[in-house]
C-alpha positions as MATLAB code, in Angstrom:
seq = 'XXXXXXXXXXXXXXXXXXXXXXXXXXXXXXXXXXXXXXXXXXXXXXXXXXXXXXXXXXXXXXXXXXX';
ca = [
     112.563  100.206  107.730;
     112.848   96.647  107.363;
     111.410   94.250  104.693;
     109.256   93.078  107.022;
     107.387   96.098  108.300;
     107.126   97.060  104.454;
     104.927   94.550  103.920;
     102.653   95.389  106.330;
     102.227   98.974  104.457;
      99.981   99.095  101.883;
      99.596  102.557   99.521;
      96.272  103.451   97.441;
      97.372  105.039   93.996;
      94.493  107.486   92.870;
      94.980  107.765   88.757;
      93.319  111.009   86.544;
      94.690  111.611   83.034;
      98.499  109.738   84.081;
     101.475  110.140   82.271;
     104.893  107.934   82.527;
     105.354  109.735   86.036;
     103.285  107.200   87.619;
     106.042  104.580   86.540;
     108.695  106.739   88.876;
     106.180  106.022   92.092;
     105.976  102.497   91.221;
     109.614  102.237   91.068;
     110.013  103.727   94.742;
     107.001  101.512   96.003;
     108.057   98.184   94.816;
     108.138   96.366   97.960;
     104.684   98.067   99.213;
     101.658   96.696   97.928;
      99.627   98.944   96.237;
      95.346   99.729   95.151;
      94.792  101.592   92.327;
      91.718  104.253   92.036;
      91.569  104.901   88.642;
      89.252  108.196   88.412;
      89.725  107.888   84.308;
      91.164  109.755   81.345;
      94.259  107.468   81.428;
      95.852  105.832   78.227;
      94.745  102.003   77.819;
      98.798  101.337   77.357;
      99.936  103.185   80.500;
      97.281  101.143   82.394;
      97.949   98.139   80.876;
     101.774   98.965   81.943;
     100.851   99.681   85.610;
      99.157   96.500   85.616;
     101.996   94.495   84.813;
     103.428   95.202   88.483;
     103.900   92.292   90.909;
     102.853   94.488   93.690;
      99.360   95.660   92.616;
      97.002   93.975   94.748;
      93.700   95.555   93.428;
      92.896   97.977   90.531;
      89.529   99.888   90.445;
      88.463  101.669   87.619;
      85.484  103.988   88.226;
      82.931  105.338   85.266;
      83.613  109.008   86.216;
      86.173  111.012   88.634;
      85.182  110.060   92.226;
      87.571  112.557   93.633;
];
């Protein structure tokens, strides 16, 4: 798929109790944008990593696991 089309793809991320993992998915989405869901439970410095990312767009973080 071209660079092009990629950027007309955009993925939604749903976070609950993440682990370094997550990092791995970034790394093979880096030229989609991306919307986190965070449902909670997730280390402040794994979050705080995530949102370092160029291609985050939007980051939610809900008060209790919205499934």
């Amino acid at each position: 798929m071209s660079v092009n089309k990629l950027n007309q793809i955009t993925a939604i991320m749903v976070l609950y109790d993440t682990d370094d993992i997550v990092f791995k998915c970034l790394k093979n989405l880096k030229n989609i944008k991306i919307i986190i869901a965070d449902n909670g439970k997730n280390k402040s410095e794994i979050i705080d990593k995530i949102k370092l990312h160029k291609n985050i767009i939007e980051y939610f973080k809900f008060k209790k696991n919205i499934g």
